[in-house]
C-alpha cells in the first residue's frame, strides 16, 4: 500500500538550484522516515544516501558532500518531502530516488543503500 513518487529533476548549470519532490501515500510522515538516495551514471550498482527526515525534524541525515547546500523538509498537508538543492555541482549528477521506513534516519539510510528495488526516480544533470 505504501507508494512514493519522485519528481523535480532537470538539467542545470553548476551553481544552480533544483527542488525535488517525493509525494507519498499509504503512511504518515509523522511516523516514517523518508530518505533521498542517488545512483551516479557509470556506477549503476552503487547507491548513496543523500538525506533523510523523520517526524518534526526528530531525525535528520545529510551526506557530508551535500551539507550546507541541500535542505530536506516535509509538508504533512501535501504528503510530500522536498529536497532543496542549491549551489549544485557536477558531482551531484545522478538519478535520485526516495524511500520510507518506520526506523530512524540513521542507520536506516545506510542499510537501505545495500538493497535494490528502486522506483522510477528523477534525473538530475548538472553540466556547463
Coordinates of N, CA and C in Angstrom, one line a residue:
X1 N 0.8 -1.2 0.0 CA 0.0 0.0 0.0 C 0.9 1.3 0.0
X2 N 2.0 1.2 0.6 CA 2.9 2.3 0.6 C 3.4 2.6 -0.8
X3 N 3.3 3.9 -1.2 CA 3.7 4.4 -2.5 C 4.4 5.7 -2.4
X4 N 5.4 5.9 -3.3 CA 6.2 7.1 -3.4 C 6.4 7.4 -4.8
X5 N 6.5 8.7 -5.1 CA 6.7 9.2 -6.5 C 7.6 10.4 -6.5
X6 N 8.7 10.3 -7.2 CA 9.7 11.4 -7.3 C 9.4 12.3 -8.5
X7 N 9.8 13.6 -8.3 CA 9.7 14.5 -9.5 C 10.6 15.7 -9.2
X8 N 10.8 16.5 -10.2 CA 11.5 17.8 -10.0 C 12.9 17.9 -10.6
X9 N 13.4 16.8 -11.1 CA 14.7 16.8 -11.7 C 14.8 17.6 -13.0
X10 N 16.0 17.8 -13.5 CA 16.2 18.5 -14.7 C 17.7 18.8 -15.0
X11 N 17.9 19.6 -16.0 CA 19.3 20.0 -16.4 C 19.5 21.4 -15.9
X12 N 20.6 21.6 -15.1 CA 21.0 22.9 -14.6 C 22.5 23.1 -14.8
X13 N 22.9 24.4 -14.8 CA 24.4 24.7 -14.8 C 24.9 24.6 -13.4
X14 N 26.2 24.4 -13.2 CA 26.8 24.5 -11.9 C 26.5 25.8 -11.2
X15 N 26.2 25.7 -9.9 CA 25.7 26.8 -9.1 C 24.2 27.0 -9.1
X16 N 23.5 26.3 -9.9 CA 22.1 26.4 -10.0 C 21.4 25.7 -8.9
X17 N 20.0 25.7 -8.9 CA 19.2 25.1 -7.9 C 18.1 24.2 -8.5
X18 N 17.7 23.2 -7.8 CA 16.5 22.4 -8.1 C 15.8 22.0 -6.8
X19 N 14.5 21.8 -6.9 CA 13.8 21.2 -5.7 C 13.1 19.9 -6.2
X20 N 13.5 18.8 -5.5 CA 12.9 17.6 -5.8 C 11.7 17.3 -4.8
X21 N 10.7 16.6 -5.3 CA 9.6 16.3 -4.5 C 9.4 14.8 -4.4
X22 N 9.0 14.3 -3.3 CA 8.6 12.9 -3.1 C 7.2 12.9 -2.5
X23 N 6.2 12.6 -3.3 CA 4.8 12.5 -2.9 C 4.5 11.1 -2.4
X24 N 4.0 11.0 -1.2 CA 3.8 9.7 -0.5 C 2.4 9.4 -0.3
X25 N 2.0 8.1 -0.2 CA 0.7 7.7 0.2 C 0.8 6.4 0.9
X26 N -0.2 6.1 1.8 CA -0.3 4.8 2.5 C 0.4 4.9 3.9
X27 N 0.9 6.0 4.3 CA 1.5 6.2 5.6 C 1.6 7.6 5.9
X28 N 1.9 7.9 7.2 CA 2.0 9.3 7.7 C 3.5 9.7 7.8
X29 N 3.8 10.9 7.4 CA 5.1 11.4 7.6 C 5.5 11.6 9.0
X30 N 4.5 11.6 9.9 CA 4.8 11.7 11.4 C 5.5 10.4 11.9
X31 N 5.2 9.3 11.2 CA 5.7 8.0 11.8 C 6.7 7.3 10.9
X32 N 7.1 7.9 9.8 CA 8.1 7.3 8.9 C 9.2 8.3 8.5
X33 N 10.4 7.7 8.4 CA 11.5 8.4 7.8 C 11.4 8.3 6.3
X34 N 11.7 9.5 5.6 CA 11.7 9.5 4.2 C 13.1 9.9 3.8
X35 N 13.8 9.1 3.0 CA 15.2 9.4 2.6 C 15.3 9.6 1.1
X36 N 16.3 10.4 0.7 CA 16.7 10.6 -0.7 C 18.0 9.8 -1.0
X37 N 18.1 9.1 -2.1 CA 19.2 8.3 -2.5 C 19.6 8.6 -3.9
X38 N 20.8 8.4 -4.2 CA 21.3 8.7 -5.6 C 22.2 7.6 -6.2
X39 N 21.9 7.3 -7.4 CA 22.8 6.5 -8.2 C 23.4 7.3 -9.3
X40 N 24.8 7.2 -9.4 CA 25.6 8.0 -10.3 C 25.8 7.3 -11.6
X41 N 25.7 8.0 -12.7 CA 26.0 7.4 -14.0 C 27.4 6.8 -14.0
X42 N 27.5 5.6 -14.6 CA 28.7 4.9 -14.6 C 29.0 4.0 -13.3
X43 N 28.1 4.2 -12.3 CA 28.2 3.4 -11.1 C 26.8 3.0 -10.7
X44 N 26.1 2.3 -11.7 CA 24.7 2.0 -11.6 C 24.4 1.0 -10.4
X45 N 25.4 0.3 -9.9 CA 25.1 -0.6 -8.8 C 25.5 -0.1 -7.5
X46 N 25.9 1.2 -7.4 CA 26.2 1.8 -6.2 C 25.2 2.9 -5.9
X47 N 24.7 2.9 -4.6 CA 23.7 3.8 -4.2 C 24.2 4.6 -3.0
X48 N 24.1 5.9 -3.0 CA 24.5 6.8 -1.9 C 23.2 7.3 -1.2
X49 N 23.3 7.4 0.1 CA 22.3 8.0 0.9 C 22.6 9.5 0.9
X50 N 21.6 10.4 0.5 CA 21.9 11.8 0.4 C 21.3 12.6 1.6
X51 N 20.0 12.3 1.9 CA 19.4 13.0 3.0 C 18.2 12.2 3.5
X52 N 17.7 12.6 4.7 CA 16.6 11.9 5.3 C 16.0 12.8 6.4
X53 N 14.6 12.6 6.5 CA 13.9 13.3 7.6 C 12.9 12.4 8.2
X54 N 12.6 12.5 9.5 CA 11.6 11.8 10.1 C 10.9 12.6 11.1
X55 N 9.6 12.7 11.1 CA 8.8 13.5 12.0 C 9.1 15.0 12.0
X56 N 8.9 15.6 13.1 CA 9.2 17.0 13.2 C 10.7 17.3 13.5
X57 N 11.4 16.9 12.5 CA 12.9 17.0 12.5 C 13.5 16.3 13.7
X58 N 12.8 15.2 14.1 CA 13.3 14.4 15.2 C 14.5 13.5 14.8
X59 N 14.6 13.3 13.5 CA 15.8 12.5 13.0 C 16.1 13.1 11.6
X60 N 17.4 13.5 11.4 CA 17.9 14.1 10.2 C 19.2 13.4 9.8
X61 N 19.4 13.4 8.5 CA 20.6 12.9 7.9 C 21.0 13.7 6.7
X62 N 22.3 14.1 6.6 CA 22.8 14.7 5.3 C 24.1 14.0 5.1
X63 N 24.4 13.6 3.8 CA 25.7 13.2 3.4 C 26.6 14.4 3.5
X64 N 27.9 14.1 3.9 CA 28.9 15.1 4.0 C 29.0 16.0 2.8
X65 N 28.9 15.4 1.6 CA 29.1 16.1 0.3 C 28.0 17.1 0.0
X66 N 26.8 17.1 0.8 CA 25.7 18.0 0.5 C 25.4 18.9 1.6
X67 N 26.1 18.7 2.8 CA 25.8 19.6 3.9 C 26.1 21.1 3.6
X68 N 25.1 21.9 4.0 CA 25.3 23.3 3.7 C 24.7 23.7 2.3
X69 N 24.4 22.8 1.5 CA 23.9 23.1 0.1 C 22.5 22.5 -0.1
X70 N 22.2 21.4 0.5 CA 20.9 20.7 0.4 C 20.1 20.9 1.7
X71 N 18.8 21.0 1.6 CA 17.9 21.1 2.7 C 16.7 20.2 2.5
X72 N 16.4 19.3 3.4 CA 15.3 18.4 3.3 C 14.2 18.9 4.3
X73 N 12.9 18.8 3.8 CA 11.8 19.3 4.6 C 10.5 18.4 4.2
X74 N 9.6 18.5 5.1 CA 8.3 17.7 4.9 C 7.1 18.6 5.0
X75 N 6.1 18.4 4.3 CA 4.8 19.1 4.3 C 3.7 18.0 4.5
X76 N 3.3 17.9 5.8 CA 2.3 16.8 6.0 C 1.0 17.0 5.3
X77 N 0.5 18.3 5.1 CA -0.7 18.6 4.5 C -0.7 18.1 3.0
X78 N 0.5 18.2 2.4 CA 0.6 17.8 1.0 C 1.2 16.4 0.8
X79 N 1.5 15.7 1.9 CA 2.1 14.3 1.9 C 3.3 14.3 1.0
X80 N 4.2 15.3 1.2 CA 5.3 15.5 0.4 C 6.6 15.8 1.2
X81 N 7.7 15.2 0.8 CA 9.0 15.5 1.3 C 9.8 16.2 0.1
X82 N 10.4 17.3 0.4 CA 11.2 18.0 -0.5 C 12.7 17.9 -0.3
X83 N 13.5 18.0 -1.3 CA 14.9 18.2 -1.2 C 15.3 19.4 -2.0
X84 N 15.6 20.5 -1.3 CA 16.0 21.7 -2.0 C 17.5 21.6 -2.2
X85 N 17.9 21.7 -3.4 CA 19.3 21.6 -3.8 C 19.9 22.9 -4.4
X86 N 20.8 23.5 -3.6 CA 21.4 24.8 -4.1 C 22.9 24.6 -4.3
X87 N 23.5 25.5 -5.0 CA 24.9 25.5 -5.3 C 25.3 24.2 -5.9
X88 N 24.5 23.7 -6.9 CA 24.7 22.4 -7.5 C 26.1 22.3 -8.2
X89 N 26.7 21.1 -8.0 CA 28.0 20.8 -8.6 C 27.8 19.6 -9.6
X90 N 28.8 19.5 -10.5 CA 28.7 18.4 -11.5 C 28.6 17.0 -10.8
X91 N 29.2 16.9 -9.6 CA 29.2 15.6 -8.9 C 27.8 15.3 -8.3
X92 N 26.9 16.2 -8.3 CA 25.5 16.0 -7.9 C 24.7 15.3 -8.9
X93 N 25.2 15.1 -10.1 CA 24.5 14.5 -11.2 C 24.2 13.1 -10.9
X94 N 23.0 12.6 -11.2 CA 22.6 11.3 -11.0 C 21.1 11.1 -11.0
X95 N 20.6 9.9 -10.7 CA 19.2 9.5 -10.6 C 18.9 9.5 -9.1
X96 N 17.9 10.3 -8.7 CA 17.5 10.4 -7.3 C 16.2 9.7 -7.1
X97 N 16.2 8.9 -6.0 CA 15.1 8.1 -5.5 C 14.7 8.4 -4.1
X98 N 13.5 8.2 -3.8 CA 13.1 8.3 -2.4 C 12.5 7.0 -1.9
X99 N 12.6 6.8 -0.6 CA 12.0 5.6 0.0 C 11.7 6.0 1.5
X100 N 11.0 5.1 2.2 CA 10.5 5.4 3.5 C 10.6 4.2 4.4
X101 N 10.7 4.4 5.7 CA 10.9 3.4 6.7 C 10.4 3.9 8.1
X102 N 9.8 3.0 8.9 CA 9.5 3.4 10.3 C 10.6 3.6 11.2
X103 N 11.8 3.3 10.8 CA 13.0 3.4 11.6 C 13.5 4.9 11.6
X104 N 14.5 5.2 12.5 CA 15.1 6.5 12.4 C 16.0 6.6 11.2
X105 N 16.3 7.8 10.8 CA 17.1 8.0 9.6 C 18.4 7.3 9.6
X106 N 19.1 7.4 10.8 CA 20.3 6.7 11.0 C 20.1 5.6 12.0
X107 N 20.4 4.3 11.6 CA 21.2 3.9 10.5 C 20.4 3.4 9.3
X108 N 19.1 3.7 9.2 CA 18.3 3.1 8.2 C 18.8 3.4 6.8
X109 N 19.2 4.7 6.5 CA 19.5 5.2 5.2 C 20.8 4.4 4.7
X110 N 21.7 4.2 5.6 CA 22.9 3.4 5.2 C 22.6 2.0 4.9
X111 N 21.8 1.3 5.7 CA 21.3 0.0 5.4 C 20.6 -0.1 4.1
X112 N 19.8 0.9 3.8 CA 19.0 0.9 2.6 C 19.8 0.9 1.3
X113 N 21.0 1.6 1.3 CA 21.8 1.6 0.1 C 22.3 0.3 -0.3
X114 N 22.2 -0.7 0.6 CA 22.7 -2.1 0.3 C 21.6 -2.9 -0.4
X115 N 20.4 -2.4 -0.5 CA 19.3 -3.1 -1.1 C 18.9 -2.5 -2.5
X116 N 18.2 -3.4 -3.3 CA 17.8 -2.9 -4.6 C 16.3 -2.5 -4.5
X117 N 15.6 -2.7 -5.6 CA 14.2 -2.4 -5.7 C 13.8 -1.0 -5.6
X118 N 14.4 -0.1 -6.5 CA 14.2 1.3 -6.5 C 13.1 1.6 -7.5
X119 N 12.4 2.7 -7.3 CA 11.3 3.1 -8.2 C 11.8 3.8 -9.5
X120 N 10.9 4.7 -10.0 CA 11.2 5.4 -11.2 C 12.3 6.4 -11.1
X121 N 12.3 7.1 -10.0 CA 13.3 8.1 -9.7 C 13.1 9.4 -10.6
X122 N 14.0 10.4 -10.4 CA 14.0 11.6 -11.2 C 15.5 11.9 -11.4
X123 N 15.8 12.4 -12.7 CA 17.1 12.6 -13.2 C 17.6 14.0 -12.9
X124 N 18.8 14.2 -12.3 CA 19.4 15.5 -12.1 C 20.7 15.5 -12.9
X125 N 20.8 16.5 -13.8 CA 22.1 16.6 -14.5 C 22.6 18.1 -14.3
X126 N 23.8 18.1 -13.8 CA 24.5 19.4 -13.6 C 25.7 19.5 -14.5
X127 N 25.6 20.4 -15.5 CA 26.6 20.4 -16.6 C 26.7 21.8 -17.1
X128 N 27.9 22.2 -17.5 CA 28.1 23.5 -18.1 C 28.1 23.4 -19.7

